[in-house]
Amino acid sequence: MADRIFLSAPHMSGNEQKYINEAFETNWIAPLGPNVNAFEEELASYAGTKGAAALSSGTAAIHLALDLLEVRKGDTVFCSSLTFIASANPIVYLGAEPVFIDSEPETWNMSPVALERAFRDAEATGQLPKAVVVVNLYGQSAKMDELNEICDRYGVPVVEDAAESLGSTYKGQKSGTFGKFGVYSFNGNKIITTSGGGMLVSNDIEELKRARFLATQARDQAKHYQHSVVGYNYRMSNILAGVGRAQLEVLDQRVEAKRAVFERYVEGLGDIEGLEFMPELEGTISNRWLSVITLDPDKIKVAPYALIDALDAENIEARPVWKPLHIQPVFEGKKFFAHDESDVVSERLFATGVCLPSGTAMTLEEQKRVIEFIRKQIKPL
Ligand SMILES: *Cc1c(COP(=O)(O)O)cnc(C)c1O
């Protein structure tokens, strides 16, 4: 059988070992050191924010952002529904209640219409959310102007979960820089990886200092370990930050490569009636972290799950679109606001979507294998 083609495998630049060796030679084998400081500066400079804090995961970055915004027990936080569960879990860690907001069709991200409705409902019940977590799915930026306008009007801060959209832009500005805080992830399948890691970015240097303080067990200025608040062990290792620095050097190349993968899918599959591609909103550039298609059940006989299973049997990894959080068993009974009551966009995308292999190290031959197999499977009615 042919080698397995993965959804989004790590792709090293070749320079990682240099930074790792430096860490070893200087014995900075710790969750602090020159690579951590340099990675923070280099990423902040890339994103165009005043600063960045390197952390052990993207989830940790969301957790710290919400903690810094003083999300506490009994509070509510609005969150995109169509996303990976890591966007919402930290809300629960802090004892707060998530309220889920549907997607809209042009970006697949948070619907400003649904968000407005959620705010009106919150106002009527006398409890505004402490924060809004806006996710940029599969590299596509959400409608940040519209969402920020609403959040500003209600005076509620935005945490931009850009775990999947590092390198993307919205109206020329880097994705992840539109909220009070932005979050990136360097998990193994993300566009660049440190094997595991995350970054919190902001223009508020004081808040980032506080983030680093909380991320190192919240030690007060004292020789004898003294603590006045509860902290976390969330800093990034100096070795992994070295991997991150080398990966960041090739980020723009990776964006180009991801976009080229997407273009080849459009060339190879774009003529199939009922097969649509994830849109790219005008004025935005998506990093196309994953190439995603939808299959119209009225025009295509094969269901998304059947296609994914068939691909798997061919040693090709494909996945459904994220299962919306408002229909996850763990979040049963949580409030949800639809884009349109007669068309829950996130549920429709879950029911029809397929994420295709999108690795930047995937060869042309491998992608041809994927395209040809999909063409064979999808027989028009
Ligand atoms: C990957 C991801 C995260 C979490 O990042 P980790 O580094 O794996 O903790 C959060 N949100 C979204 C949308 C993600 O895709």
Coordinates of C-alpha atoms and ligand atoms in Angstrom, one line a residue:
M1 CA 0.0 0.0 0.0
A2 CA 1.2 3.6 -0.8
D3 CA 2.5 5.7 2.1
R4 CA -0.1 7.4 4.3
I5 CA -0.9 11.0 3.3
F6 CA -1.6 13.0 6.4
L7 CA -4.0 15.9 6.9
S8 CA -1.3 18.3 7.9
A9 CA 2.0 16.8 8.9
P10 CA 4.9 18.8 10.6
H11 CA 7.3 20.2 8.0
M12 CA 10.7 21.2 9.4
S13 CA 12.8 23.9 7.7
G14 CA 16.2 22.3 8.4
N15 CA 17.3 25.2 10.6
E16 CA 15.7 23.9 13.8
Q17 CA 18.7 21.8 14.9
K18 CA 20.9 24.9 14.9
Y19 CA 18.7 26.6 17.5
I20 CA 18.3 23.4 19.5
N21 CA 22.1 23.0 19.5
E22 CA 22.6 26.5 20.8
A23 CA 20.2 25.7 23.7
F24 CA 22.2 22.6 24.5
E25 CA 25.6 24.3 24.2
T26 CA 24.6 27.1 26.5
N27 CA 22.7 24.7 28.8
W28 CA 19.5 26.7 28.5
I29 CA 17.3 23.6 29.0
A30 CA 14.5 25.4 30.8
P31 CA 11.2 27.1 30.2
L32 CA 13.1 30.4 29.8
G33 CA 16.2 31.5 27.9
P34 CA 17.4 33.3 24.8
N35 CA 15.3 31.3 22.3
V36 CA 12.1 32.1 24.3
N37 CA 12.9 35.8 24.4
A38 CA 13.9 35.9 20.7
F39 CA 10.9 33.8 19.6
E40 CA 8.6 36.3 21.4
E41 CA 10.3 39.3 19.8
E42 CA 10.3 37.7 16.3
L43 CA 6.7 36.6 16.4
A44 CA 5.5 40.0 17.7
S45 CA 7.5 41.7 15.0
Y46 CA 5.9 39.3 12.4
A47 CA 2.4 39.9 13.7
G48 CA 2.9 43.6 14.2
T49 CA 1.9 43.6 17.9
K50 CA 3.8 45.4 20.7
G51 CA 4.6 42.1 22.4
A52 CA 4.1 38.3 22.7
A53 CA 4.3 35.7 25.5
A54 CA 5.5 32.2 24.6
L55 CA 3.5 29.5 26.3
S56 CA 3.2 25.7 26.5
S57 CA 0.1 25.6 24.2
G58 CA -2.6 27.6 22.5
T59 CA -5.1 26.4 25.0
A60 CA -2.9 27.9 27.8
A61 CA -2.8 31.2 25.9
I62 CA -6.7 31.3 25.8
H63 CA -6.8 30.3 29.5
L64 CA -4.4 33.1 30.4
A65 CA -6.2 35.7 28.2
L66 CA -9.5 34.9 29.9
D67 CA -7.9 35.0 33.3
L68 CA -6.4 38.4 32.5
L69 CA -9.8 39.6 31.5
E70 CA -11.0 38.5 34.9
V71 CA -13.4 35.8 33.8
R72 CA -14.6 34.2 37.0
K73 CA -17.1 31.8 38.4
G74 CA -20.6 32.6 37.3
D75 CA -19.6 34.8 34.4
T76 CA -20.5 34.1 30.8
V77 CA -18.2 34.2 27.7
F78 CA -19.4 34.2 24.1
C79 CA -17.5 31.8 21.8
S80 CA -17.7 30.6 18.2
S81 CA -19.5 27.3 18.0
L82 CA -17.8 25.9 14.9
T83 CA -14.3 25.3 16.3
F84 CA -12.0 22.9 18.1
I85 CA -13.0 22.4 21.7
A86 CA -9.8 24.1 22.9
S87 CA -11.5 27.5 22.1
A88 CA -14.1 26.9 24.8
N89 CA -12.5 24.6 27.5
P90 CA -10.7 27.4 29.3
I91 CA -14.0 29.2 29.8
V92 CA -15.1 26.1 31.9
Y93 CA -11.7 25.9 33.6
L94 CA -12.5 29.4 35.1
G95 CA -15.9 28.3 36.2
A96 CA -17.7 30.5 33.7
E97 CA -20.5 29.6 31.3
P98 CA -19.9 29.4 27.5
V99 CA -22.6 30.8 25.2
F100 CA -22.2 29.6 21.6
I101 CA -22.5 31.7 18.5
D102 CA -23.2 30.3 15.1
S103 CA -21.2 30.8 11.9
E104 CA -22.2 32.9 8.8
P105 CA -21.7 31.5 5.3
E106 CA -19.1 33.9 3.9
T107 CA -16.3 33.1 6.3
W108 CA -17.7 30.1 8.2
N109 CA -16.8 32.1 11.3
M110 CA -18.8 33.9 14.0
S111 CA -22.0 35.5 12.6
P112 CA -22.3 39.2 13.5
V113 CA -26.1 38.7 13.2
A114 CA -26.1 35.9 15.8
L115 CA -23.6 37.9 18.0
E116 CA -25.9 40.9 18.0
R117 CA -28.8 38.8 19.0
A118 CA -26.8 37.2 21.8
F119 CA -25.8 40.6 23.1
R120 CA -29.4 41.8 23.1
D121 CA -30.5 38.7 25.0
A122 CA -27.6 39.2 27.5
E123 CA -28.5 42.9 28.0
A124 CA -32.2 41.9 28.6
T125 CA -31.2 39.4 31.3
G126 CA -28.8 41.9 32.9
Q127 CA -25.6 40.0 32.4
L128 CA -23.2 40.9 29.6
P129 CA -20.4 38.5 28.8
K130 CA -16.9 39.1 30.2
A131 CA -15.3 38.3 26.9
V132 CA -16.0 37.1 23.3
V133 CA -13.7 34.4 21.8
V134 CA -13.7 34.8 18.1
V135 CA -12.2 31.9 16.0
N136 CA -10.6 32.1 12.6
L137 CA -11.4 28.7 11.1
Y138 CA -9.0 26.8 8.9
G139 CA -7.0 30.0 8.3
Q140 CA -9.9 32.2 7.2
S141 CA -10.3 35.4 9.2
A142 CA -13.7 36.2 10.7
K143 CA -15.5 39.5 9.9
M144 CA -13.5 41.3 12.4
D145 CA -14.7 44.9 11.7
E146 CA -18.3 43.9 12.1
L147 CA -17.7 41.7 15.2
N148 CA -15.4 44.3 16.9
E149 CA -18.0 47.1 16.2
I150 CA -20.6 45.1 18.2
C151 CA -18.2 44.1 21.0
D152 CA -17.0 47.7 21.3
R153 CA -20.5 49.0 21.5
Y154 CA -21.2 46.7 24.5
G155 CA -17.7 47.4 25.9
V156 CA -16.8 43.7 25.9
P157 CA -13.2 42.7 25.0
V158 CA -12.3 40.2 22.2
V159 CA -9.9 37.3 22.4
E160 CA -9.0 36.3 18.9
D161 CA -8.3 32.6 18.6
A162 CA -5.9 32.6 15.6
A163 CA -4.5 29.2 16.4
E164 CA -5.4 28.2 12.8
S165 CA -4.8 31.5 11.0
L166 CA -1.1 32.5 11.7
G167 CA 0.1 34.2 8.5
S168 CA -3.3 35.1 7.3
T169 CA -4.4 38.7 6.9
Y170 CA -7.6 40.8 7.2
K171 CA -7.6 44.0 5.2
G172 CA -3.8 43.9 5.2
Q173 CA -3.3 43.4 8.9
K174 CA -2.1 40.1 10.4
S175 CA -4.8 37.8 11.7
G176 CA -4.7 37.5 15.5
T177 CA -4.1 41.2 16.1
F178 CA -7.7 42.4 16.1
G179 CA -8.7 41.7 19.7
K180 CA -7.4 42.8 23.2
F181 CA -5.5 39.5 23.0
G182 CA -4.6 37.1 20.1
V183 CA -3.7 33.5 20.4
Y184 CA -1.5 31.3 18.2
S185 CA -0.8 27.6 18.4
F186 CA 2.2 25.6 17.4
N187 CA 0.7 22.1 17.9
G188 CA 2.0 19.4 15.6
N189 CA -0.6 19.8 12.9
K190 CA -0.6 23.7 12.7
I191 CA 1.0 25.7 9.9
I192 CA 4.2 25.9 11.9
T193 CA 4.9 23.8 14.9
T194 CA 7.2 23.5 18.0
S195 CA 5.7 20.0 18.5
G196 CA 3.5 21.7 21.2
G197 CA 3.3 25.4 22.1
G198 CA 1.4 28.6 21.9
M199 CA 1.7 32.4 21.9
L200 CA -0.3 35.1 23.4
V201 CA 0.0 38.5 21.6
S202 CA -1.2 41.9 22.5
N203 CA -0.5 45.6 22.3
D204 CA -0.8 45.9 26.1
I205 CA 2.8 45.3 27.4
E206 CA 1.6 45.4 31.0
E207 CA -0.9 42.6 30.5
L208 CA 1.7 40.5 28.7
K209 CA 4.0 41.0 31.7
R210 CA 1.2 39.8 33.9
A211 CA 0.7 36.8 31.6
R212 CA 4.3 35.8 32.0
F213 CA 3.9 36.2 35.8
L214 CA 0.8 34.0 35.9
A215 CA 2.4 31.5 33.6
T216 CA 5.3 30.9 36.0
Q217 CA 3.3 30.1 39.1
A218 CA 2.6 33.8 40.0
R219 CA 5.7 34.2 42.1
D220 CA 5.8 37.5 44.0
Q221 CA 9.1 39.5 44.2
A222 CA 10.7 37.7 47.1
K223 CA 13.5 35.2 47.7
H224 CA 11.3 32.8 49.7
Y225 CA 8.7 31.5 47.2
Q226 CA 5.7 33.7 48.0
H227 CA 2.4 33.8 46.1
S228 CA -0.6 36.1 46.4
V229 CA -2.7 34.7 43.5
V230 CA -3.1 31.3 41.9
G231 CA -0.8 30.9 38.8
Y232 CA 0.0 28.2 36.2
N233 CA 3.0 26.4 34.8
Y234 CA 2.5 27.5 31.2
R235 CA 5.8 28.8 29.8
M236 CA 7.4 27.5 26.7
S237 CA 10.7 25.5 26.9
N238 CA 13.8 27.2 25.5
I239 CA 14.4 24.1 23.3
L240 CA 11.0 24.2 21.7
A241 CA 11.3 28.0 21.2
G242 CA 14.3 27.2 19.1
V243 CA 12.2 25.0 16.9
G244 CA 9.7 27.8 16.7
R245 CA 12.3 30.4 15.6
A246 CA 13.4 28.2 12.7
Q247 CA 9.7 27.5 11.7
L248 CA 8.8 31.2 11.8
E249 CA 11.6 31.9 9.3
V250 CA 9.7 29.8 6.7
L251 CA 6.1 30.8 7.7
D252 CA 5.5 32.9 4.6
Q253 CA 6.8 30.0 2.4
R254 CA 4.4 27.7 4.2
V255 CA 1.4 30.0 3.6
E256 CA 2.4 30.1 -0.1
A257 CA 2.6 26.3 -0.2
K258 CA -0.7 25.8 1.6
R259 CA -2.4 28.2 -0.9
A260 CA -0.8 26.3 -3.8
V261 CA -2.2 23.0 -2.4
F262 CA -5.7 24.7 -2.3
E263 CA -5.3 25.9 -5.9
R264 CA -4.5 22.5 -7.1
Y265 CA -7.6 21.1 -5.5
V266 CA -9.6 23.8 -7.2
E267 CA -8.0 22.9 -10.5
G268 CA -8.5 19.1 -10.0
L269 CA -12.0 19.1 -8.5
G270 CA -13.5 22.5 -9.2
D271 CA -15.6 21.3 -12.1
I272 CA -17.6 18.8 -10.0
E273 CA -21.2 20.0 -9.6
G274 CA -22.2 20.1 -6.0
L275 CA -18.6 20.3 -4.7
E276 CA -17.8 23.7 -3.2
F277 CA -14.7 25.1 -1.6
M278 CA -14.4 27.1 1.6
P279 CA -14.8 30.7 0.6
E280 CA -12.2 33.5 1.1
L281 CA -13.8 36.8 2.1
E282 CA -12.8 39.7 -0.1
G283 CA -10.1 41.8 1.5
T284 CA -8.7 38.8 3.4
I285 CA -5.9 36.3 2.6
S286 CA -6.3 32.9 4.2
N287 CA -3.3 30.8 5.0
R288 CA -5.5 27.9 3.8
W289 CA -4.2 25.8 6.8
L290 CA -6.6 23.1 5.6
S291 CA -8.3 22.9 2.2
V292 CA -12.0 22.2 2.9
I293 CA -14.8 21.2 0.6
T294 CA -18.5 20.8 1.0
L295 CA -20.6 18.2 -0.7
D296 CA -24.2 19.1 -1.7
P297 CA -26.3 16.1 -0.8
D298 CA -28.8 16.9 -3.6
K299 CA -26.1 16.7 -6.3
I300 CA -23.4 14.3 -4.9
K301 CA -24.3 10.7 -4.0
V302 CA -21.4 10.0 -1.7
A303 CA -21.8 11.3 1.9
P304 CA -18.9 13.1 3.6
Y305 CA -18.4 10.3 6.1
A306 CA -18.4 7.7 3.3
L307 CA -15.8 9.7 1.4
I308 CA -13.6 10.0 4.5
D309 CA -13.8 6.3 5.1
A310 CA -13.0 5.5 1.5
L311 CA -10.0 7.8 1.6
D312 CA -8.8 6.2 4.8
A313 CA -9.0 2.8 3.2
E314 CA -6.6 4.2 0.6
N315 CA -4.3 5.4 3.4
I316 CA -5.3 9.1 2.9
E317 CA -6.3 11.1 6.0
A318 CA -9.3 13.3 5.7
R319 CA -11.6 14.7 8.4
P320 CA -15.0 16.1 8.9
V321 CA -15.4 19.8 9.7
W322 CA -15.3 20.5 13.5
K323 CA -18.4 19.2 15.2
P324 CA -20.1 22.4 16.5
L325 CA -19.6 22.9 20.2
H326 CA -23.3 23.6 20.9
I327 CA -24.1 20.0 19.9
Q328 CA -21.2 18.4 21.8
P329 CA -22.4 16.2 24.6
V330 CA -20.1 18.0 27.1
F331 CA -21.9 21.3 26.3
E332 CA -25.4 20.0 26.3
G333 CA -27.9 22.6 27.4
K334 CA -25.6 25.6 26.9
K335 CA -27.1 28.6 25.2
F336 CA -26.7 28.9 21.4
F337 CA -27.6 31.7 19.0
A338 CA -28.1 30.7 15.3
H339 CA -27.3 32.9 12.3
D340 CA -30.8 32.1 11.0
E341 CA -33.2 29.8 12.9
S342 CA -34.1 28.0 9.7
D343 CA -30.5 27.5 8.7
V344 CA -28.0 26.7 11.4
V345 CA -24.9 27.4 9.4
S346 CA -22.4 25.6 11.6
E347 CA -24.5 22.4 11.6
R348 CA -24.9 22.5 7.8
L349 CA -21.1 22.9 7.4
F350 CA -20.5 20.0 9.8
A351 CA -22.9 17.8 7.9
T352 CA -21.5 18.6 4.5
G353 CA -17.8 19.4 5.0
V354 CA -14.6 17.5 4.4
C355 CA -11.1 18.6 5.3
L356 CA -8.6 17.3 2.7
P357 CA -4.9 16.5 3.1
S358 CA -3.1 19.9 3.2
G359 CA 0.4 19.2 4.3
T360 CA 3.0 21.6 2.8
A361 CA 5.5 18.7 2.4
M362 CA 2.9 16.7 0.4
T363 CA 4.3 16.0 -3.1
L364 CA 2.5 16.8 -6.4
E365 CA 2.2 13.0 -7.0
E366 CA 0.6 12.5 -3.6
Q367 CA -1.9 15.3 -4.1
K368 CA -2.7 13.8 -7.6
R369 CA -3.5 10.5 -5.9
V370 CA -5.9 12.3 -3.6
I371 CA -7.6 14.2 -6.4
E372 CA -8.0 11.2 -8.7
F373 CA -9.3 9.1 -5.9
I374 CA -11.9 11.7 -4.9
R375 CA -13.0 12.1 -8.6
K376 CA -13.5 8.3 -8.8
Q377 CA -15.6 8.3 -5.6
I378 CA -17.8 11.2 -6.4
K379 CA -20.2 10.2 -9.1
P380 CA -22.8 12.8 -9.9
L381 CA -26.4 11.6 -9.4
Ligands
LIG1 C1 -5.2 24.0 17.8 C2 -6.3 24.9 18.3 C3 -6.3 25.4 19.6 C4 -5.4 24.9 20.7 O1 -4.1 24.9 20.5 P1 -3.1 23.9 21.3 O2 -1.8 24.5 21.1 O3 -3.3 22.6 20.7 O4 -3.5 23.9 22.7 C5 -7.2 26.3 19.9 N1 -8.1 26.8 19.0 C6 -8.2 26.3 17.8 C7 -9.2 26.8 16.8 C8 -7.3 25.3 17.3 O5 -7.4 24.8 16.1

